[in-house]
């Protein structure tokens, strides 16, 4: 079940799923790692991973479907390990405090999946607005008997308001796509205003105004409630943590326009999925596009039967380019820590995509706590 690459490597790194591309292997081989990659497509249990860590393991690359906490980090520490990288930008599956306690650096893979993920949020937005999936099923099931003036009437997004909750890298990229591409007015909420996003949008809207157009506009909202009440489309781009768990509950869903569109490419548990099923049943003109759900891969009962919900299986970051880039970053995190290189944690990941990557770890989330920042 575990395939071994570069068996003579002095360091031992385990990778709990096969990853796309070749570059990541080259990076680990160059760091003299023996690479052990699990070939199973099943989600590994904590016990299986712990067994494979064994009594000698220098580093690990794991998946968002695995729970990396006290049990695995203490096992990794006892096996001589010093680094773990999640193959994801999110790390809600990782107990960073316990990794820090054992002196284990925790990496993630931001930057390379920004546009890819935002593009999926755009795809889901239009799939929902124009009822693409419903219409596709209609045609395939032989129900289309000819053009009709009122067949699958949907929503025009031009000059409507898009609401973004969480304006980090992905939320900002999505906001720009919707504002520039589709001339939607933006209202966004974030713990604090995003100065870089606002500076960008100011230039863009000034340019539009110079042409005599008073749209699109953009505005920071101090509360989520304002976004919910005003937006025609709402897209979630916040991390999952204690503060955002069930952020969209029954009460908040009820604040949205009855014909709004809700998009989630962040983490499923940001929405109370039972409340969502009820809400969609009561509001047939409310439309939803989900890339993630609360208890993946299980769907909350009722969700699959709702025609106003479009669901894809957690593939927002799944362009070949992004998934190969994520593998490169995860391997670079692990290799750099093993080789004693510093941590950069900068916004721009492009140096790590080139042929001569820097001698640094691109993204270690507990770098400050561990004193690793260069
Ligand atoms: C995918 O969901 C990721 O966090 O990269
Ligand atoms: C639609 O196909 C149109 O021509 O208006």
Short mmCIF file of C-alpha atoms and ligand atoms in Angstrom, two decimals:
data_model
loop_
_atom_site.label_atom_id
_atom_site.label_comp_id
_atom_site.label_asym_id
_atom_site.label_seq_id
_atom_site.Cartn_x
_atom_site.Cartn_y
_atom_site.Cartn_z
CA UNK A 1 0.00 0.00 0.00
CA UNK A 2 2.99 2.38 0.52
CA UNK A 3 5.23 2.96 -2.50
CA UNK A 4 8.86 3.77 -1.77
CA UNK A 5 10.81 6.27 -3.82
CA UNK A 6 14.57 6.92 -3.34
CA UNK A 7 14.89 4.08 -0.80
CA UNK A 8 18.49 4.99 0.10
CA UNK A 9 17.53 8.49 1.30
CA UNK A 10 18.88 9.29 4.77
CA UNK A 11 15.72 11.08 5.86
CA UNK A 12 12.31 9.41 5.91
CA UNK A 13 9.22 11.33 4.81
CA UNK A 14 5.73 9.85 4.61
CA UNK A 15 3.05 11.18 2.26
CA UNK A 16 -0.46 9.95 3.01
CA UNK A 17 -1.79 10.24 -0.57
CA UNK A 18 -0.32 10.17 -4.05
CA UNK A 19 0.14 13.77 -5.30
CA UNK A 20 0.00 15.17 -8.86
CA UNK A 21 3.18 16.08 -10.74
CA UNK A 22 6.82 15.10 -10.39
CA UNK A 23 8.46 18.24 -9.08
CA UNK A 24 7.56 17.58 -5.45
CA UNK A 25 9.40 14.25 -5.57
CA UNK A 26 12.49 15.88 -7.02
CA UNK A 27 12.50 18.42 -4.18
CA UNK A 28 12.31 15.69 -1.54
CA UNK A 29 14.91 13.53 -3.32
CA UNK A 30 17.25 16.51 -3.48
CA UNK A 31 16.88 16.79 0.30
CA UNK A 32 17.98 13.13 0.50
CA UNK A 33 14.58 11.87 1.60
CA UNK A 34 13.31 8.35 1.29
CA UNK A 35 9.72 9.06 0.21
CA UNK A 36 6.93 6.69 1.25
CA UNK A 37 3.63 7.41 -0.48
CA UNK A 38 0.37 5.72 0.47
CA UNK A 39 -1.31 4.33 -2.66
CA UNK A 40 -4.76 3.78 -1.14
CA UNK A 41 -7.62 6.12 -2.09
CA UNK A 42 -9.26 5.49 1.28
CA UNK A 43 -9.08 8.13 3.96
CA UNK A 44 -6.49 6.88 6.44
CA UNK A 45 -7.38 6.64 10.12
CA UNK A 46 -5.26 8.18 12.84
CA UNK A 47 -4.20 4.66 13.83
CA UNK A 48 -3.04 3.76 10.31
CA UNK A 49 -1.02 6.95 10.03
CA UNK A 50 0.49 6.51 13.47
CA UNK A 51 1.53 2.98 12.58
CA UNK A 52 3.22 4.19 9.47
CA UNK A 53 5.08 6.97 11.26
CA UNK A 54 6.71 4.11 13.20
CA UNK A 55 9.82 4.82 15.24
CA UNK A 56 11.77 6.77 12.64
CA UNK A 57 10.14 9.54 10.58
CA UNK A 58 11.56 12.98 9.85
CA UNK A 59 8.58 14.62 8.21
CA UNK A 60 5.10 14.09 6.78
CA UNK A 61 2.75 15.47 4.15
CA UNK A 62 -0.91 14.93 5.04
CA UNK A 63 -4.41 15.67 3.78
CA UNK A 64 -7.30 17.87 4.90
CA UNK A 65 -9.35 14.70 5.44
CA UNK A 66 -7.04 13.58 8.27
CA UNK A 67 -6.96 14.75 11.86
CA UNK A 68 -3.44 15.86 12.71
CA UNK A 69 -3.44 16.52 16.45
CA UNK A 70 -1.98 15.32 19.74
CA UNK A 71 -1.82 11.64 18.75
CA UNK A 72 0.01 12.06 15.44
CA UNK A 73 2.25 14.93 16.48
CA UNK A 74 3.44 13.12 19.61
CA UNK A 75 4.10 10.03 17.45
CA UNK A 76 5.98 12.15 14.92
CA UNK A 77 8.02 13.81 17.66
CA UNK A 78 8.90 10.43 19.19
CA UNK A 79 10.02 9.25 15.75
CA UNK A 80 12.40 12.23 15.46
CA UNK A 81 10.08 14.27 13.21
CA UNK A 82 10.29 18.05 12.97
CA UNK A 83 7.90 19.02 10.18
CA UNK A 84 4.41 18.35 8.85
CA UNK A 85 2.82 20.03 5.81
CA UNK A 86 -0.86 20.01 5.04
CA UNK A 87 -1.63 19.61 1.34
CA UNK A 88 -4.14 22.51 1.48
CA UNK A 89 -4.35 26.17 2.24
CA UNK A 90 -6.83 25.55 5.06
CA UNK A 91 -5.57 23.83 8.22
CA UNK A 92 -8.70 23.42 10.31
CA UNK A 93 -7.83 19.68 10.42
CA UNK A 94 -4.56 20.48 12.22
CA UNK A 95 -4.15 21.16 15.93
CA UNK A 96 -1.35 23.69 15.50
CA UNK A 97 -0.96 24.23 19.26
CA UNK A 98 -0.07 20.59 19.84
CA UNK A 99 2.37 20.59 16.91
CA UNK A 100 4.03 23.69 18.39
CA UNK A 101 4.22 22.00 21.78
CA UNK A 102 6.26 19.20 20.17
CA UNK A 103 8.41 21.62 18.19
CA UNK A 104 6.93 20.48 14.87
CA UNK A 105 6.67 23.06 12.09
CA UNK A 106 3.28 23.04 10.32
CA UNK A 107 3.18 24.01 6.65
CA UNK A 108 0.33 24.75 4.27
CA UNK A 109 0.06 25.65 0.58
CA UNK A 110 -1.36 29.14 0.00
CA UNK A 111 -0.92 31.33 -3.07
CA UNK A 112 -0.80 28.72 -5.84
CA UNK A 113 -4.50 27.88 -5.62
CA UNK A 114 -5.89 31.41 -5.33
CA UNK A 115 -7.10 32.01 -8.89
CA UNK A 116 -8.10 28.39 -9.45
CA UNK A 117 -10.31 28.40 -6.36
CA UNK A 118 -11.81 31.82 -7.14
CA UNK A 119 -12.57 30.62 -10.67
CA UNK A 120 -14.58 27.73 -9.25
CA UNK A 121 -16.50 30.16 -7.05
CA UNK A 122 -17.30 32.13 -10.23
CA UNK A 123 -18.33 28.92 -12.02
CA UNK A 124 -20.68 27.98 -9.17
CA UNK A 125 -22.05 31.52 -9.08
CA UNK A 126 -23.11 31.35 -12.70
CA UNK A 127 -24.20 27.72 -12.47
CA UNK A 128 -26.56 28.87 -9.71
CA UNK A 129 -27.67 32.12 -11.36
CA UNK A 130 -28.41 30.48 -14.71
CA UNK A 131 -29.49 27.06 -13.43
CA UNK A 132 -26.90 25.27 -15.55
CA UNK A 133 -27.05 21.90 -13.80
CA UNK A 134 -30.85 21.73 -13.65
CA UNK A 135 -31.02 22.65 -17.33
CA UNK A 136 -28.41 20.05 -18.27
CA UNK A 137 -30.40 17.29 -16.52
CA UNK A 138 -33.54 18.49 -18.27
CA UNK A 139 -31.96 18.11 -21.69
CA UNK A 140 -30.30 14.75 -20.94
CA UNK A 141 -33.53 13.28 -19.60
CA UNK A 142 -35.29 14.05 -22.89
CA UNK A 143 -37.63 16.72 -21.54
CA UNK A 144 -36.57 19.46 -23.96
CA UNK A 145 -39.22 19.68 -26.66
CA UNK A 146 -38.30 23.08 -28.09
CA UNK A 147 -37.38 26.67 -27.24
CA UNK A 148 -39.71 28.38 -24.79
CA UNK A 149 -39.75 32.04 -23.76
CA UNK A 150 -39.84 31.15 -20.08
CA UNK A 151 -37.61 28.09 -19.93
CA UNK A 152 -35.20 28.19 -16.95
CA UNK A 153 -35.37 31.88 -16.30
CA UNK A 154 -32.45 32.84 -14.12
CA UNK A 155 -30.80 35.92 -12.71
CA UNK A 156 -28.78 38.62 -14.44
CA UNK A 157 -25.80 39.58 -12.28
CA UNK A 158 -24.68 42.70 -14.15
CA UNK A 159 -24.78 45.73 -11.81
CA UNK A 160 -26.19 43.69 -8.92
CA UNK A 161 -24.38 43.43 -5.60
CA UNK A 162 -21.89 40.70 -4.74
CA UNK A 163 -21.10 40.11 -1.07
CA UNK A 164 -17.79 38.57 -0.05
CA UNK A 165 -17.27 37.23 3.46
CA UNK A 166 -13.55 36.85 4.13
CA UNK A 167 -11.32 39.00 1.94
CA UNK A 168 -8.00 37.18 2.06
CA UNK A 169 -6.25 35.96 -1.07
CA UNK A 170 -9.11 33.91 -2.52
CA UNK A 171 -11.91 36.25 -1.45
CA UNK A 172 -10.07 39.21 -3.00
CA UNK A 173 -9.44 37.35 -6.26
CA UNK A 174 -13.12 36.42 -6.49
CA UNK A 175 -14.18 39.98 -5.65
CA UNK A 176 -11.99 41.38 -8.45
CA UNK A 177 -13.33 38.84 -10.95
CA UNK A 178 -16.93 39.73 -10.14
CA UNK A 179 -16.37 43.48 -10.04
CA UNK A 180 -14.21 43.79 -13.15
CA UNK A 181 -15.61 40.94 -15.20
CA UNK A 182 -19.29 41.28 -14.47
CA UNK A 183 -19.54 44.87 -13.20
CA UNK A 184 -21.06 43.86 -9.90
CA UNK A 185 -20.99 46.26 -6.97
CA UNK A 186 -19.04 44.81 -4.06
CA UNK A 187 -19.84 44.78 -0.36
CA UNK A 188 -17.40 42.78 1.74
CA UNK A 189 -16.76 41.84 5.32
CA UNK A 190 -13.43 40.88 6.81
CA UNK A 191 -11.99 41.25 10.33
CA UNK A 192 -10.45 44.50 9.00
CA UNK A 193 -10.61 46.36 5.69
CA UNK A 194 -8.24 44.90 3.08
CA UNK A 195 -6.08 47.90 2.07
CA UNK A 196 -4.53 46.23 -0.99
CA UNK A 197 -7.92 45.19 -2.35
CA UNK A 198 -9.36 48.64 -1.75
CA UNK A 199 -6.41 50.39 -3.41
CA UNK A 200 -6.84 48.14 -6.44
CA UNK A 201 -10.60 48.67 -6.66
CA UNK A 202 -10.19 52.41 -6.19
CA UNK A 203 -8.01 52.56 -9.32
CA UNK A 204 -10.43 50.42 -11.24
CA UNK A 205 -13.55 52.33 -10.24
CA UNK A 206 -11.82 55.69 -10.84
CA UNK A 207 -11.12 54.47 -14.36
CA UNK A 208 -14.78 53.53 -14.80
CA UNK A 209 -15.97 56.83 -13.38
CA UNK A 210 -13.68 58.69 -15.78
CA UNK A 211 -15.63 56.99 -18.55
CA UNK A 212 -18.87 58.30 -17.12
CA UNK A 213 -20.04 55.09 -15.38
CA UNK A 214 -21.09 55.33 -11.75
CA UNK A 215 -20.67 51.56 -11.26
CA UNK A 216 -19.23 49.29 -10.08
CA UNK A 217 -18.77 50.43 -6.50
CA UNK A 218 -17.15 48.80 -3.49
CA UNK A 219 -17.73 49.06 0.24
CA UNK A 220 -16.40 47.50 3.44
CA UNK A 221 -19.10 46.37 5.87
CA UNK A 222 -18.32 46.31 9.57
CA UNK A 223 -20.78 43.46 10.11
CA UNK A 224 -21.74 40.28 8.30
CA UNK A 225 -25.39 41.15 8.74
CA UNK A 226 -25.06 44.16 6.46
CA UNK A 227 -23.57 41.97 3.72
CA UNK A 228 -26.31 39.36 4.11
CA UNK A 229 -29.11 41.92 3.89
CA UNK A 230 -27.78 43.78 0.87
CA UNK A 231 -26.05 41.30 -1.43
CA UNK A 232 -27.65 39.40 -4.31
CA UNK A 233 -24.77 36.92 -4.36
CA UNK A 234 -22.82 35.96 -1.24
CA UNK A 235 -19.59 34.01 -1.43
CA UNK A 236 -17.81 32.59 1.62
CA UNK A 237 -14.00 32.81 1.77
CA UNK A 238 -13.23 32.71 5.48
CA UNK A 239 -11.17 30.03 7.24
CA UNK A 240 -13.02 27.51 9.41
CA UNK A 241 -12.36 28.05 13.12
CA UNK A 242 -14.38 28.39 16.33
CA UNK A 243 -15.56 31.85 15.31
CA UNK A 244 -16.79 30.82 11.86
CA UNK A 245 -18.31 27.40 12.66
CA UNK A 246 -21.99 27.63 11.58
CA UNK A 247 -21.48 31.31 10.80
CA UNK A 248 -24.43 30.93 8.45
CA UNK A 249 -27.12 29.45 10.70
CA UNK A 250 -30.91 29.58 10.29
CA UNK A 251 -31.10 33.11 11.65
CA UNK A 252 -28.45 34.46 9.29
CA UNK A 253 -29.87 32.63 6.27
CA UNK A 254 -33.17 34.34 7.01
CA UNK A 255 -31.47 37.74 6.72
CA UNK A 256 -30.58 37.08 3.10
CA UNK A 257 -32.78 38.09 0.20
CA UNK A 258 -35.19 35.21 -0.54
CA UNK A 259 -33.82 34.97 -4.08
CA UNK A 260 -30.13 35.40 -3.18
CA UNK A 261 -27.33 33.11 -4.33
CA UNK A 262 -25.00 31.58 -1.74
CA UNK A 263 -21.62 30.14 -2.74
CA UNK A 264 -19.27 28.15 -0.51
CA UNK A 265 -15.75 27.16 -1.57
CA UNK A 266 -14.26 27.55 1.94
CA UNK A 267 -15.18 24.81 4.41
CA UNK A 268 -18.52 23.07 4.76
CA UNK A 269 -19.02 23.67 8.47
CA UNK A 270 -19.12 27.45 7.96
CA UNK A 271 -22.76 26.76 7.00
CA UNK A 272 -25.23 24.91 9.23
CA UNK A 273 -26.21 22.42 6.53
CA UNK A 274 -29.45 21.28 8.17
CA UNK A 275 -30.60 24.88 8.37
CA UNK A 276 -29.57 25.31 4.73
CA UNK A 277 -31.70 22.35 3.60
CA UNK A 278 -34.72 23.84 5.37
CA UNK A 279 -34.05 27.27 3.96
CA UNK A 280 -33.76 25.97 0.38
CA UNK A 281 -37.00 24.00 0.76
CA UNK A 282 -38.88 27.09 1.91
CA UNK A 283 -37.30 29.43 -0.65
CA UNK A 284 -37.26 27.80 -4.10
CA UNK A 285 -35.78 30.95 -5.67
CA UNK A 286 -32.83 30.89 -3.29
CA UNK A 287 -29.86 29.25 -5.05
CA UNK A 288 -26.75 27.64 -3.67
CA UNK A 289 -23.43 26.50 -5.10
CA UNK A 290 -21.38 24.25 -2.82
CA UNK A 291 -17.86 22.94 -3.30
CA UNK A 292 -17.61 21.83 0.31
CA UNK A 293 -20.06 20.34 2.74
CA UNK A 294 -20.27 19.86 6.42
CA UNK A 295 -19.56 16.16 6.84
CA UNK A 296 -17.70 15.23 3.65
CA UNK A 297 -18.24 12.99 1.82
CA UNK A 298 -21.67 12.53 3.47
CA UNK A 299 -24.49 14.85 2.40
CA UNK A 300 -27.00 16.13 4.92
CA UNK A 301 -30.34 14.37 4.23
CA UNK A 302 -32.42 16.33 1.76
CA UNK A 303 -29.55 18.26 0.21
CA UNK A 304 -29.13 16.01 -2.82
CA UNK A 305 -32.84 16.28 -3.73
CA UNK A 306 -32.93 20.08 -3.87
CA UNK A 307 -33.06 21.44 -7.43
CA UNK A 308 -31.83 24.87 -6.26
CA UNK A 309 -28.52 23.47 -4.99
CA UNK A 310 -25.49 22.71 -7.17
CA UNK A 311 -22.84 20.56 -5.56
CA UNK A 312 -19.32 19.62 -6.64
CA UNK A 313 -17.02 17.32 -4.62
CA UNK A 314 -14.47 19.70 -3.00
CA UNK A 315 -12.63 20.40 -6.26
CA UNK A 316 -12.27 24.19 -6.19
CA UNK A 317 -8.47 24.00 -6.08
CA UNK A 318 -8.42 21.14 -8.58
CA UNK A 319 -6.77 22.61 -11.64
CA UNK A 320 -3.73 20.51 -12.58
CA UNK A 321 -1.55 23.61 -12.22
CA UNK A 322 -2.75 24.40 -8.70
CA UNK A 323 -2.65 20.82 -7.42
CA UNK A 324 0.90 20.35 -8.77
CA UNK A 325 1.84 23.71 -7.23
CA UNK A 326 0.39 22.65 -3.88
CA UNK A 327 2.50 19.48 -4.01
CA UNK A 328 5.58 21.58 -4.77
CA UNK A 329 4.90 23.90 -1.83
CA UNK A 330 4.15 21.06 0.61
CA UNK A 331 7.39 19.28 -0.39
CA UNK A 332 9.34 22.55 -0.19
CA UNK A 333 8.01 23.21 3.31
CA UNK A 334 9.16 19.77 4.45
CA UNK A 335 12.51 19.77 2.62
CA UNK A 336 13.42 23.30 3.75
CA UNK A 337 12.76 22.61 7.43
CA UNK A 338 14.72 19.34 7.24
CA UNK A 339 17.64 21.19 5.67
CA UNK A 340 17.52 23.96 8.27
CA UNK A 341 16.53 26.72 5.81
CA UNK A 342 14.65 29.82 7.05
CA UNK A 343 10.94 30.48 6.63
CA UNK A 344 9.74 33.25 4.30
CA UNK A 345 5.93 33.30 4.66
CA UNK A 346 5.60 36.01 2.02
CA UNK A 347 2.50 36.77 0.01
CA UNK A 348 4.10 36.03 -3.39
CA UNK A 349 4.71 32.34 -4.06
CA UNK A 350 6.05 32.78 -7.60
CA UNK A 351 9.75 32.35 -6.64
CA UNK A 352 8.88 28.82 -5.49
CA UNK A 353 7.32 28.00 -8.86
CA UNK A 354 10.49 28.70 -10.88
CA UNK A 355 13.48 26.50 -11.71
CA UNK A 356 15.71 27.89 -8.97
CA UNK A 357 13.50 27.99 -5.89
CA UNK A 358 14.85 29.91 -2.89
CA UNK A 359 16.46 28.05 0.01
CA UNK A 360 13.50 28.76 2.26
CA UNK A 361 10.22 27.29 3.48
CA UNK A 362 7.30 29.05 1.76
CA UNK A 363 4.60 28.80 4.41
CA UNK A 364 4.91 27.60 8.01
CA UNK A 365 1.88 28.65 10.06
CA UNK A 366 3.60 28.37 13.47
CA UNK A 367 6.90 29.94 12.33
CA UNK A 368 6.63 32.80 14.83
CA UNK A 369 5.94 30.49 17.78
CA UNK A 370 8.87 28.29 16.80
CA UNK A 371 11.22 31.21 16.11
CA UNK A 372 11.76 30.17 12.47
CA UNK A 373 11.00 33.40 10.62
CA UNK A 374 13.95 34.79 8.70
C1 LIG B 1 -8.61 22.95 -0.14
O1 LIG B 1 -9.72 22.94 0.31
C2 LIG B 1 -7.53 23.67 0.46
O2 LIG B 1 -7.67 24.16 1.60
O3 LIG B 1 -6.47 23.75 -0.18
C1 LIG B 2 -31.81 33.85 -27.94
O1 LIG B 2 -31.28 32.83 -28.38
C2 LIG B 2 -31.95 35.05 -28.71
O2 LIG B 2 -31.54 35.05 -29.89
O3 LIG B 2 -32.47 36.03 -28.15
#
